[in-house]
XYZ file of C-alpha atoms in Angstrom:
617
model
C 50.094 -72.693 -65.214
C 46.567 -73.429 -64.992
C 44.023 -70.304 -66.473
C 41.602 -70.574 -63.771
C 41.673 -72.270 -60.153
C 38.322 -74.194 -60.881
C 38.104 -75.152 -56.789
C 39.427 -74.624 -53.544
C 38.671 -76.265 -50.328
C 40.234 -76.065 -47.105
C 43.354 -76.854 -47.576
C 45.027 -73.712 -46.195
C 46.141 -72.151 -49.305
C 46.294 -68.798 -49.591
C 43.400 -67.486 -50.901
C 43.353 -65.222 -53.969
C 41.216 -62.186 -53.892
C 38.506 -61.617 -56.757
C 37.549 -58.252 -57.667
C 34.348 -56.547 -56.890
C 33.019 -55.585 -60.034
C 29.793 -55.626 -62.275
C 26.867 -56.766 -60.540
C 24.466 -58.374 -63.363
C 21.682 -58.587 -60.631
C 21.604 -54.711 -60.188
C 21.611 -54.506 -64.191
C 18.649 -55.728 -64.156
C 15.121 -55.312 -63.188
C 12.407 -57.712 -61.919
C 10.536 -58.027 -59.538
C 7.179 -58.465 -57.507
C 3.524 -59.133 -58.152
C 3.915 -58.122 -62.087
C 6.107 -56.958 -64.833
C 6.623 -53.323 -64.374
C 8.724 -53.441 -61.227
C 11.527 -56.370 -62.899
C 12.424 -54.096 -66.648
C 12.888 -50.811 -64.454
C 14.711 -52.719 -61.949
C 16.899 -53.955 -64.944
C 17.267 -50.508 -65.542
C 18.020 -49.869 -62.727
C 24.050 -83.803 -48.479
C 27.459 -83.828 -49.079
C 28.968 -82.886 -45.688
C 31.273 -80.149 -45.145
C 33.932 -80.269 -42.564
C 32.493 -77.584 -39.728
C 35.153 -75.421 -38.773
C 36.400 -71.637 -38.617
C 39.475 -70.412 -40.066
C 40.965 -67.099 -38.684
C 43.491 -64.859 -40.898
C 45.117 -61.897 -40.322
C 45.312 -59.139 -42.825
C 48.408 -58.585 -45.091
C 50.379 -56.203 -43.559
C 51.434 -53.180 -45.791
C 54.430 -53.838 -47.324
C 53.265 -57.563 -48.190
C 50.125 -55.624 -50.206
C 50.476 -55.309 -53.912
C 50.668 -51.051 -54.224
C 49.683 -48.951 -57.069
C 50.861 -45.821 -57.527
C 49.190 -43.995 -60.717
C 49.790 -40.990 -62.270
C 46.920 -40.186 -65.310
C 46.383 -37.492 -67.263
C 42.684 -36.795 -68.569
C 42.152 -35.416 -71.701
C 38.381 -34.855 -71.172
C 37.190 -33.050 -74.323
C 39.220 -35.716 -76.710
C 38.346 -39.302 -74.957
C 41.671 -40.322 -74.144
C 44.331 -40.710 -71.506
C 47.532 -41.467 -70.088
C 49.400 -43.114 -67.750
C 52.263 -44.361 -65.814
C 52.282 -46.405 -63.128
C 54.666 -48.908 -60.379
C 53.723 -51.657 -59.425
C 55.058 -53.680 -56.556
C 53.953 -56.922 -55.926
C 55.097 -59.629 -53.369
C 55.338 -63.536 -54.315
C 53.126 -65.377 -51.787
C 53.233 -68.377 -53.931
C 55.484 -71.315 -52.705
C 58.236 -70.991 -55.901
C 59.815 -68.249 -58.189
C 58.302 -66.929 -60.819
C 59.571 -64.316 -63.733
C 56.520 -63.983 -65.565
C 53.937 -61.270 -64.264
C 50.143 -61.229 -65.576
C 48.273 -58.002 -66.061
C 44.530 -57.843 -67.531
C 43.573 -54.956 -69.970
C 39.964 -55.259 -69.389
C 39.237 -52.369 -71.413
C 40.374 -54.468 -74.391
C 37.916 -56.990 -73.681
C 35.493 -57.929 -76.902
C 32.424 -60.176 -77.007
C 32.621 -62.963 -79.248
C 32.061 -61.828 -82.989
C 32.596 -58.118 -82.149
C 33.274 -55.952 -85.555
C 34.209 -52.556 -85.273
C 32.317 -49.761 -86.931
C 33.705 -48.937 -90.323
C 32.594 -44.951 -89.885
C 35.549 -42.397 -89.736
C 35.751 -38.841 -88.142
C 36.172 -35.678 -91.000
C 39.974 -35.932 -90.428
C 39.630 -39.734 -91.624
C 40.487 -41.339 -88.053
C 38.223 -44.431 -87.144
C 35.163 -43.901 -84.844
C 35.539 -46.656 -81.721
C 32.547 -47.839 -79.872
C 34.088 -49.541 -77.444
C 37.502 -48.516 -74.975
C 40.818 -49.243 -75.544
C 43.987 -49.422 -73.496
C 47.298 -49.362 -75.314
C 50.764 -50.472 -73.375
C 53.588 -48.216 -74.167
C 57.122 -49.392 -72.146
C 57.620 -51.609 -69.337
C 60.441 -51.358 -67.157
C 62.137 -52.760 -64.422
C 61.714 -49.668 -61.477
C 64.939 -50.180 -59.824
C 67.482 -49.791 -63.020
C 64.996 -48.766 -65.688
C 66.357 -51.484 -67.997
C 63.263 -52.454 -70.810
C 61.533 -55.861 -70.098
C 60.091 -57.902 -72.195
C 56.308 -58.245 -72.724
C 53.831 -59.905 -74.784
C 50.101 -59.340 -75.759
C 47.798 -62.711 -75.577
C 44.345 -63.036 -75.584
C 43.443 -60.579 -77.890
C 45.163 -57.883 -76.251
C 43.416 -58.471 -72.784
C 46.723 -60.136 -70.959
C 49.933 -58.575 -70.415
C 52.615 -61.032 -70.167
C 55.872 -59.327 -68.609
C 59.208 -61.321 -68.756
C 61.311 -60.308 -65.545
C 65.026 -60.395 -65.679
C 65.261 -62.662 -62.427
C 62.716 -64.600 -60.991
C 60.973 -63.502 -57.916
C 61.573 -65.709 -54.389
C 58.498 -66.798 -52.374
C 57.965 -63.834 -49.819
C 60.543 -61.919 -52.240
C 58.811 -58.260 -54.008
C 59.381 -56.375 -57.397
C 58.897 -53.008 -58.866
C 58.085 -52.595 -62.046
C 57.189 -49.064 -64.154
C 54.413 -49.118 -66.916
C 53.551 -46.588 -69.311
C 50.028 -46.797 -71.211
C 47.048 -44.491 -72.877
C 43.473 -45.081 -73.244
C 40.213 -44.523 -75.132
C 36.926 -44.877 -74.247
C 34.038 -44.033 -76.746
C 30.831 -41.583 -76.631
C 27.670 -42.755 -75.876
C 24.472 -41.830 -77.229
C 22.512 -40.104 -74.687
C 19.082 -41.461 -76.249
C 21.016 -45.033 -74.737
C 20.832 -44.254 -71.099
C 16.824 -42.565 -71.164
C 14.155 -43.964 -68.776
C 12.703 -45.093 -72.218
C 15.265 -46.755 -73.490
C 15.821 -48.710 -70.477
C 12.318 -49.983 -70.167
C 12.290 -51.260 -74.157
C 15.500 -53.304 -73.744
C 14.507 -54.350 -71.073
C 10.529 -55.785 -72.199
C 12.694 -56.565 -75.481
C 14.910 -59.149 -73.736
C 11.750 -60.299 -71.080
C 9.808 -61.462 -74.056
C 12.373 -62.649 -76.811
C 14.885 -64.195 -74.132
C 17.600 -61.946 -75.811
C 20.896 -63.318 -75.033
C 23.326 -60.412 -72.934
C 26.808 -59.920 -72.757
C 28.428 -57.400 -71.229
C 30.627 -54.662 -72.899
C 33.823 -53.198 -72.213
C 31.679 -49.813 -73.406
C 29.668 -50.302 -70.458
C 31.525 -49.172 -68.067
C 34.177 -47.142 -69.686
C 33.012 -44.198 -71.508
C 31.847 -40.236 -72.097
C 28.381 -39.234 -71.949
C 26.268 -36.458 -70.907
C 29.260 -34.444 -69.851
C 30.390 -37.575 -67.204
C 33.867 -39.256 -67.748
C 33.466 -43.371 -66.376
C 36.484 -45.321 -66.223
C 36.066 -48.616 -64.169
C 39.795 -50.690 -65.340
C 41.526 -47.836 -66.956
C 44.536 -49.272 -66.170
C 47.002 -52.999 -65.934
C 45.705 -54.563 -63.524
C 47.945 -57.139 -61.889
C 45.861 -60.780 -62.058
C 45.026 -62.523 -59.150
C 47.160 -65.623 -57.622
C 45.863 -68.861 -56.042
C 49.206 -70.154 -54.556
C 51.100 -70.406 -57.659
C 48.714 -70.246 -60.584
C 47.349 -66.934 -62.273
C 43.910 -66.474 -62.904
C 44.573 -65.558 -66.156
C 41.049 -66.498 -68.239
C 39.126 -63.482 -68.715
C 35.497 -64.559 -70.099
C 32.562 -62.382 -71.211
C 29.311 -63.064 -69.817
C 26.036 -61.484 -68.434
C 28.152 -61.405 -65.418
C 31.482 -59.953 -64.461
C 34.910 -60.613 -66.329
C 37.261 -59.140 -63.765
C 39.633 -60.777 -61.393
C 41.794 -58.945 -59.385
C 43.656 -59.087 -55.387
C 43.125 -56.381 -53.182
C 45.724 -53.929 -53.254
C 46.552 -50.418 -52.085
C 46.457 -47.698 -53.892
C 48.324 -43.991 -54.444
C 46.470 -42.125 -57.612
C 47.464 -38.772 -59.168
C 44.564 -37.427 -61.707
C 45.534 -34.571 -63.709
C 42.132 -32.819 -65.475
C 41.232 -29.414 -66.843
C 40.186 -27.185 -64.187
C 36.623 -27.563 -64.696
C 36.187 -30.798 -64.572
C 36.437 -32.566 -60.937
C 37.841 -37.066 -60.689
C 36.044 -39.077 -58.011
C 37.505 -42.097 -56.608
C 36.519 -44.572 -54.258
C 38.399 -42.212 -51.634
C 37.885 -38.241 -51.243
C 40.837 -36.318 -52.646
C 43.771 -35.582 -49.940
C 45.356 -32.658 -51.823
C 44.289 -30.847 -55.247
C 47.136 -28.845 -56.756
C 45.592 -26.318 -59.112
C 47.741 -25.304 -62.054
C 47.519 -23.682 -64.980
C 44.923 -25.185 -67.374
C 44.518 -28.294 -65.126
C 44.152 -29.592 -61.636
C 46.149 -32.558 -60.198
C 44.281 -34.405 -57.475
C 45.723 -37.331 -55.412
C 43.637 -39.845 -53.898
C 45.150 -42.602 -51.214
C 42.944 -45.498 -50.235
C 43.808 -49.513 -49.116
C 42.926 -52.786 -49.863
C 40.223 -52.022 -52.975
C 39.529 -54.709 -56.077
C 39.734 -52.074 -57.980
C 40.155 -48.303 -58.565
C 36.919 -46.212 -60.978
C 37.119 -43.001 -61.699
C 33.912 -41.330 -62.491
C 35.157 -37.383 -63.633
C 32.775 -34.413 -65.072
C 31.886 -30.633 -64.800
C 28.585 -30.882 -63.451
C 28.386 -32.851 -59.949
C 27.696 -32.409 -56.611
C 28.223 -33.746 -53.398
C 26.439 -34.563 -50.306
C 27.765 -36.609 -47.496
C 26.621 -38.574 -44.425
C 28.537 -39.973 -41.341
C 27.557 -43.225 -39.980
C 30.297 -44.333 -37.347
C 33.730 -44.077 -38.712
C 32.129 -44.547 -42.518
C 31.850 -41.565 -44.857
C 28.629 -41.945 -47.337
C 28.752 -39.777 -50.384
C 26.067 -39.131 -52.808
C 27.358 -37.420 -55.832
C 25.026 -36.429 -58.284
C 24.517 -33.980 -61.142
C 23.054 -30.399 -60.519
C 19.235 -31.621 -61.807
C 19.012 -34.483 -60.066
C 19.356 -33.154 -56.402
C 16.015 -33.979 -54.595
C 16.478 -38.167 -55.942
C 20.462 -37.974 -54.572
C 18.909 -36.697 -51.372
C 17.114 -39.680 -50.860
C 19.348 -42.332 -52.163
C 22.106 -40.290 -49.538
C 19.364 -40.953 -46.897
C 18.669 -44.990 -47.765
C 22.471 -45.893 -48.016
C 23.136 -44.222 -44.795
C 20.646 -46.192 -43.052
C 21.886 -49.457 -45.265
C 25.518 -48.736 -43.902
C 23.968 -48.682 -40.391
C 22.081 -51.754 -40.623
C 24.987 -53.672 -42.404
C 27.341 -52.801 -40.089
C 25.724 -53.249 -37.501
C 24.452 -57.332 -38.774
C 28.088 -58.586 -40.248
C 30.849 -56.309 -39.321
C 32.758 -53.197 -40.094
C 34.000 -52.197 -43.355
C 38.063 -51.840 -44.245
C 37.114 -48.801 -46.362
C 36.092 -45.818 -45.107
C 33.990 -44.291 -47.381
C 30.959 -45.709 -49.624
C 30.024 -43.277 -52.318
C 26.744 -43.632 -54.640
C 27.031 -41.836 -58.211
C 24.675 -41.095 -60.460
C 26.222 -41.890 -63.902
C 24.280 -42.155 -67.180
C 24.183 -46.587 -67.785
C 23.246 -47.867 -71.046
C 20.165 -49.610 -71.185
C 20.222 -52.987 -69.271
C 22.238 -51.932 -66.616
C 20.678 -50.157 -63.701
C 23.851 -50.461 -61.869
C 27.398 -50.856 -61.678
C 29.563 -52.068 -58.385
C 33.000 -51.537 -57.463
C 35.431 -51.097 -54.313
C 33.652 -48.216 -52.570
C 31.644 -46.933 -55.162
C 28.109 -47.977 -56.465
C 26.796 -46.211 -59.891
C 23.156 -45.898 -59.935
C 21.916 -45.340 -63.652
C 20.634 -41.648 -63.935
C 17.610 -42.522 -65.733
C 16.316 -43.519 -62.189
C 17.565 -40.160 -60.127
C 13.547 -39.397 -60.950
C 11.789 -36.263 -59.452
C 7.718 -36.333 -60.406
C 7.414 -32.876 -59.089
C 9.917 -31.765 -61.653
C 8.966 -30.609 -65.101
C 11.036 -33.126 -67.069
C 8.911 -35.912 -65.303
C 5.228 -34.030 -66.279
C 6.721 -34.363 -70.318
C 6.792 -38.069 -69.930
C 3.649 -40.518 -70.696
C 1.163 -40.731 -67.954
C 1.930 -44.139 -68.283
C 5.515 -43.930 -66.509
C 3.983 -40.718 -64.557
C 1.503 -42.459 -62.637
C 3.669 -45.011 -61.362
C 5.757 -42.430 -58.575
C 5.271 -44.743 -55.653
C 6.737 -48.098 -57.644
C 9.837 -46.277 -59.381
C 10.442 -44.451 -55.945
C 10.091 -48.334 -53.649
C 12.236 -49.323 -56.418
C 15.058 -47.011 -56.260
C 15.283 -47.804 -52.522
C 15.716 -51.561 -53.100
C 18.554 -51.019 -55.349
C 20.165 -48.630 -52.982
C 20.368 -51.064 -50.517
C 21.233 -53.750 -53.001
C 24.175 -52.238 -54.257
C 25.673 -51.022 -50.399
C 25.749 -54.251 -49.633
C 28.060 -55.429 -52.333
C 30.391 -53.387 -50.350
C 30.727 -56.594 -47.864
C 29.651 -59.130 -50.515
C 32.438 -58.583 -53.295
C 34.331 -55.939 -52.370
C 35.173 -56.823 -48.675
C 34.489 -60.578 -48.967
C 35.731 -61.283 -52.514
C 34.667 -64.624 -54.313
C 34.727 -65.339 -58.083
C 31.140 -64.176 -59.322
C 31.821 -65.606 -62.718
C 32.113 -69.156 -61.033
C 30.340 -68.451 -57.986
C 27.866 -65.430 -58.363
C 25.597 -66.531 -56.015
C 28.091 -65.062 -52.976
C 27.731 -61.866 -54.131
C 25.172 -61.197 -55.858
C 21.923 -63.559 -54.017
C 23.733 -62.520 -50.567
C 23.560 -58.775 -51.333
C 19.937 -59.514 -52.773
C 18.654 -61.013 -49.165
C 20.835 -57.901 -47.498
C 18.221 -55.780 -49.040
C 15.740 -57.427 -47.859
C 17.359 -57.282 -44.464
C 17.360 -54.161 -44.875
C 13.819 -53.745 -45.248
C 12.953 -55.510 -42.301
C 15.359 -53.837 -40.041
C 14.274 -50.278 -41.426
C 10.271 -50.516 -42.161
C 9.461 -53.551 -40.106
C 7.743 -57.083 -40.999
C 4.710 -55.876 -42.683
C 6.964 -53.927 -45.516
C 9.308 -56.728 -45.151
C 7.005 -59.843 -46.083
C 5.834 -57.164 -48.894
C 9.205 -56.884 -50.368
C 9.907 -60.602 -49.809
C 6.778 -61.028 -52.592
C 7.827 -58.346 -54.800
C 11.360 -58.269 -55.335
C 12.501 -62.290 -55.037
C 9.449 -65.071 -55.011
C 7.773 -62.378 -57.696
C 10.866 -62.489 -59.583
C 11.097 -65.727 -60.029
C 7.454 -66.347 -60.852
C 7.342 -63.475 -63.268
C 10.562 -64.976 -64.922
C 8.055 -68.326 -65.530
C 5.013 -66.727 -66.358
C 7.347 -65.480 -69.189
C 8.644 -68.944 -70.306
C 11.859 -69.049 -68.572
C 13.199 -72.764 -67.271
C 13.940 -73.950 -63.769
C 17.794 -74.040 -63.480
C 20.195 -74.803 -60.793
C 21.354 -71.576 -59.182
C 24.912 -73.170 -58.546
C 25.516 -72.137 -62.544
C 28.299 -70.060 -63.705
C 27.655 -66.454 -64.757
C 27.829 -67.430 -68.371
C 25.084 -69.913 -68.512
C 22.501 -67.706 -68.173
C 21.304 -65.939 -71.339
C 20.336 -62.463 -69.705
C 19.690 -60.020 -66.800
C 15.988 -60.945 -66.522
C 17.238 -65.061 -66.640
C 20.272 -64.149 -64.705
C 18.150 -62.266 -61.727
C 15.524 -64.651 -61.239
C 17.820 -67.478 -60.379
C 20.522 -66.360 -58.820
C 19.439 -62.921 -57.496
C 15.908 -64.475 -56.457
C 15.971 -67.994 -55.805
C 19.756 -68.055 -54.501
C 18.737 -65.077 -52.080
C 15.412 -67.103 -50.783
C 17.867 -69.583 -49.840
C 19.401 -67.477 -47.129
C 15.942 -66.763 -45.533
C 15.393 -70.462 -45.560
C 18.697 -70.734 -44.061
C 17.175 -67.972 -41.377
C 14.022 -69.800 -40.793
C 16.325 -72.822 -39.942
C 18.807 -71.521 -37.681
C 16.512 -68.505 -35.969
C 18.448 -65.291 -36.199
C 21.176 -65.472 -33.201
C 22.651 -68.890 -35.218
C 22.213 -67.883 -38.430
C 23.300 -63.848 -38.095
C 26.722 -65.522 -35.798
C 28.042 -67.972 -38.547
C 27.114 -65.029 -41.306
C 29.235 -62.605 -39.165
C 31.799 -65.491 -38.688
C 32.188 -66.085 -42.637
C 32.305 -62.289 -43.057
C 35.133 -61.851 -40.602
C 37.076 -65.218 -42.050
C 36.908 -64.247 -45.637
C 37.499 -59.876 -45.288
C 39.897 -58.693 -47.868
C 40.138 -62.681 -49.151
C 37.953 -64.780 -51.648
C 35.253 -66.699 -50.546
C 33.904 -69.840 -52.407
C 31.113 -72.086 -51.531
C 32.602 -74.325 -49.274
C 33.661 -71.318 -47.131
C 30.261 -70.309 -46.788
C 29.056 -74.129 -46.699
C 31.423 -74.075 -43.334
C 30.648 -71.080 -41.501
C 26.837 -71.954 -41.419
C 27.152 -75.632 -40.818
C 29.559 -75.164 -37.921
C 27.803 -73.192 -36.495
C 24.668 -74.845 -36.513
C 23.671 -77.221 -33.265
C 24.811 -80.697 -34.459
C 21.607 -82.144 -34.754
C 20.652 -79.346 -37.350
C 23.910 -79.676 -39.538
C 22.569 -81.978 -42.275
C 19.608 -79.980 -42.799
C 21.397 -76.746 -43.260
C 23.259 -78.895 -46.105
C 20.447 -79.990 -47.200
C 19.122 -76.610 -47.666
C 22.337 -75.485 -49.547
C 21.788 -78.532 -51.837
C 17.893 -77.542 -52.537
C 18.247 -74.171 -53.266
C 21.655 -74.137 -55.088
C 22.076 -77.780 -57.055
C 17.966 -78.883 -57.639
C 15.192 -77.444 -59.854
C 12.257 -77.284 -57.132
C 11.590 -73.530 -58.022
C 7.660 -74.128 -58.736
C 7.649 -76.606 -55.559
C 9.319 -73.896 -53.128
C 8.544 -70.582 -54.864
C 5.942 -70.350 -57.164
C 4.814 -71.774 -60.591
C 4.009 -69.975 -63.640
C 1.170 -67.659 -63.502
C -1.302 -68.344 -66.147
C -4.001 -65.824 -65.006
C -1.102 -62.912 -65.181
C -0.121 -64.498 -68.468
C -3.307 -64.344 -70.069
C -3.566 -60.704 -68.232
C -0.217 -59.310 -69.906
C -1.071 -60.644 -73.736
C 2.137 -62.424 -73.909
C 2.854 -63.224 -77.627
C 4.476 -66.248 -78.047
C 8.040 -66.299 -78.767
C 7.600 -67.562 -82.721
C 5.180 -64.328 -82.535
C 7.395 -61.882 -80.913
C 8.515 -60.098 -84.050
C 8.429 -56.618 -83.449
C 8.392 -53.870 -81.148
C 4.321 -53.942 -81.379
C 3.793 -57.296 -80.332
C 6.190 -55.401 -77.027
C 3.848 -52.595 -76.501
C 0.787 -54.560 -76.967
C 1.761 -56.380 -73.893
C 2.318 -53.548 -72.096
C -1.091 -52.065 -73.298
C -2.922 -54.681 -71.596
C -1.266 -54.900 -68.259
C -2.002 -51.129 -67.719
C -0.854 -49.798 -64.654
C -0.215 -53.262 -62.597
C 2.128 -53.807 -65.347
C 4.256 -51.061 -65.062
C 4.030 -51.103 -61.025
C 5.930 -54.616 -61.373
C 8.497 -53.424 -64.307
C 9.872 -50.692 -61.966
C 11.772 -52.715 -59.972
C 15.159 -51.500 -60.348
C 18.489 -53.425 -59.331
């Protein structure tokens, strides 16, 4: 069995579905005319055959299913957990050997675990752990076989007959979890805006963490793969690799979902759907949640949150936010309302039914975090400059309300549109990021245009993509092909100037080409051919070039081939700036020793600086 499916075309296999996940783009920040706006925003020629393809959803009882049962022990960092899973073979031959991923298990190459102990001698974890304790066969409960591989990442279950094409299985699962505590002094506004100069500057290398997105802090509980997860399927093969980069690791089919949370009455789960019952009990609450065809299942939990809500058609948007950060959650409850509308309205309608925004306390360098239905915004951007907290910070960060608010609205509309690029239209953004994670970029900036008109849209244009990319140059950074994989690109700042930037320009070249009746027709067409499927490039390759006039069809591949597969950056974008470089201090990387040399740079870029840095993704 092959570990990955390294390319598809169309050759009408079933297509397997890749999870919505991480977005490394909205980890990030860059941006615009200078520096500021891109660290905050980290915070925060060949010819394609032109045709359409047309596939009708799974029904239900051909949908893998889920149903979960966890217990939360809040106050200890642990859980839980059973859970049945039945799954269908839609492969052409029998297997008996399921694949499950234990992505909280994941470890980035040369990991070492802390040697410090609690008082009772137990050792102190900094990064999550999931822990199988029995598989079973659901129908007879007879034990079945299972092995750990890579590292404790894959599940390899032995079934006692092999499954038919078209055939399904049941099988039980029990498991419990960790997750560690994080520092609070790692998720401040501070904090963020260091790493993030830090990494601008010294070209730090990033990989993402299991920690990142499962752990305890500031009285919130996040859980993004808290349990096996079934690997996706390409006809036959598993997609078994699991790979640590700046982007995400996670690859999973769509599959529908029955969850039963059981916490301590004081603290309240949220899911990507609203809870249909809550039991109370007790000492603890059980909550059940019901939702279809997600990538993947979070659970943010805590004793502190609260909820606002929006209707826009049949969608429900939530913001859910702590107590002290209502007057920011009003606002980013506002933008992804109006995101929905305009989203909806330019590619299609959602299959879920609710979008929810949380704000969740992220570790420095990630200023978001996307999954099926829910979007976590990093709290150290829920900012309120009327507040007392904010007139305690440097005037520095204080004077710069109008750039950290612009910013929080970009990323708001950045992230809601990963909701149809990556968790509607799935694709493989470790291969492939640039169909999520450029086409959610230009959404934004759709979204501008469509909300504030052209003047604020040509303004954001500047700022938040061609600025990206010539900020990312000013500061040293090479040229590269946007086409890369996720893990060739050394960090968020790298990471969001090619693929975020450059491969997002390319769809407003694309634009310019087509005019927008052609070029919004074959985006709605590859929206409504790839829903609740995986998407690669030739997929989108086809949907634009058929439905181009024939006379334009090689130039819309040549404009695929320009943006995605040459190095004309300078040539189409924007070359270094030597002015701003001379402007900002920059020491030189064999210089860049120390977290002076850092603030010196920001010292001399004053407020135009700082305007640029706040860019949050």
């Amino acid at each position: 069995m092959n570990d990955r499916i390294h390319h598809r075309g169309h050759s009408g296999s079933r297509k397997s579905a890749k999870p919505f996940a991480l977005c490394p783009q909205c980890l990030c920040v860059l941006c615009g005319k200078s520096l500021f706006v891109f660290i905050l925003a980290a915070l925060l020629t060949s010819t394609i055959a032109a045709q359409t393809q047309t596939r009708q959803p799974l029904p239900p009882e051909k949908r893998i299913r889920y149903q979960i049962h966890l217990a939360l022990d809040f106050e200890n960092l642990a859980y839980s957990g059973s859970e049945r899973v039945r799954w269908t073979n839609r492969g052409e031959h029998p297997t008996s050997t399921l694949y499950f991923h234990l992505y909280p298990n994941v470890r980035v190459p040369g990991y070492a675990p802390p040697t410090e102990k609690t008082p009772t001698g137990q050792a102190i974890s900094d990064e999550p752990s999931l822990e199988i304790v029995e598989v079973r066969n659901a129908g007879d409960k007879t034990p079945l076989a299972y092995v750990l591989d890579d590292q404790e990442t894959t599940l390899r279950v032995h079934l006692r007959e092999a499954v038919a094409p078209n055939a399904a299985v049941e099988i039980d699962l029990k498991f419990k979890g960790t997750v560690p505590e994080i520092d609070p002094e790692e998720t401040g506004l501070i904090t963020h805006v260091v790493t993030q100069v830090s990494a601008a500057i010294r070209s730090t290398r990033e990989i993402r963490r299991a920690r990142d997105t499962n752990f305890r802090c500031r009285g919130v509980l996040l859980l993004s793969m808290s349990y096996p997860v079934l690997a996706a399927r390409d006809g036959d093969d598993w997609f078994r690799k699991v790979e640590s980069s700046i982007g995400d690791s996670q690859t999973t089919d769509t599959a529908d979902y029955e969850v039963t949370i059981d916490a301590s009455r004081e603290v309240v789960a949220y899911t990507p759907a609203p809870a249909q019952t809550v039991t109370p009990g007790v000492k603890t609450n059980s909550s059940r949640f019901v939702a279809e065809n997600l990538r993947d299942f979070v659970i943010i939990a805590g004793n502190s949150f609260r909820t606002e809500e929006a209707r826009v058609g049949d969608v429900t948007v939530r913001s859910i936010f702590r107590t002290d950060h209502e007057a920011a959650a009003h606002r980013v409850l506002k933008i992804a309302a109006e995101a929905v509308r305009v989203y909806g309205a330019r590619f299609g309608p959602l299959p879920m039914k609710t979008v929810s925004l949380v704000d969740v306390p992220l570790v420095a360098t990630l200023g978001s975090a996307e999954f099926a239905g829910v979007s976590a915004i990093a709290s150290a951007f829920y900012l309120d400059f009327d507040s007392p907290t904010i007139r305690n910070m440097p005037d520095v960060i204080r004077e710069q309300r109008a750039a950290v608010e612009d910013s929080l609205e970009w990323t708001v509309a950045h992230v809601v549109a990963h909701q149809w690029w990556g968790a509607a239209v799935g694709n493989d953004p470790a291969r492939e990021p640039v169909l999520d994670e450029s086409l959610a970029n230009w959404s934004a900036l759709l979204y501008y245009r469509e909300t504030h008109g052209e003047q604020q849209f040509t303004a954001a244009l500047e700022e938040q993509l061609s600025g990206v990319y010539k900020l990312y140059r000013t500061f040293g950074g090479e040229d590269m092909e946007a086409s890369h994989a996720a893990r060739d690109y050394r960090n968020s700042f790298q990471y969001a100037a090619i693929v975020a930037s450059k491969g997002a320009l390319m769809f407003e070249a694309l634009r310019k080409l087509l005019g927008d009746e052609k070029f919004f027709a074959a985006l709605r067409d590859y929206y409504k051919a790839n829903s609740l499927e995986v998407a690669d490039m030739d997929d989108l390759r086809g949907a634009f070039i058929a439905g181009a006039p024939v006379e334009q069809r090689r130039a819309v591949s040549r404009t695929f081939d320009r943006w995605l597969s040459s190095k004309r950056g300078d040539e189409d974008i924007g070359p270094p700036d030597a002015k701003l470089a001379e402007e900002l201090g920059l020491p030189s990387k064999q210089n860049a020793k120390g977290d002076k040399n850092i603030f010196t740079a920001f010292a001399k870029v004053g407020k135009f600086f700082w305007q640029q840095m706040t860019r949050i993704r």
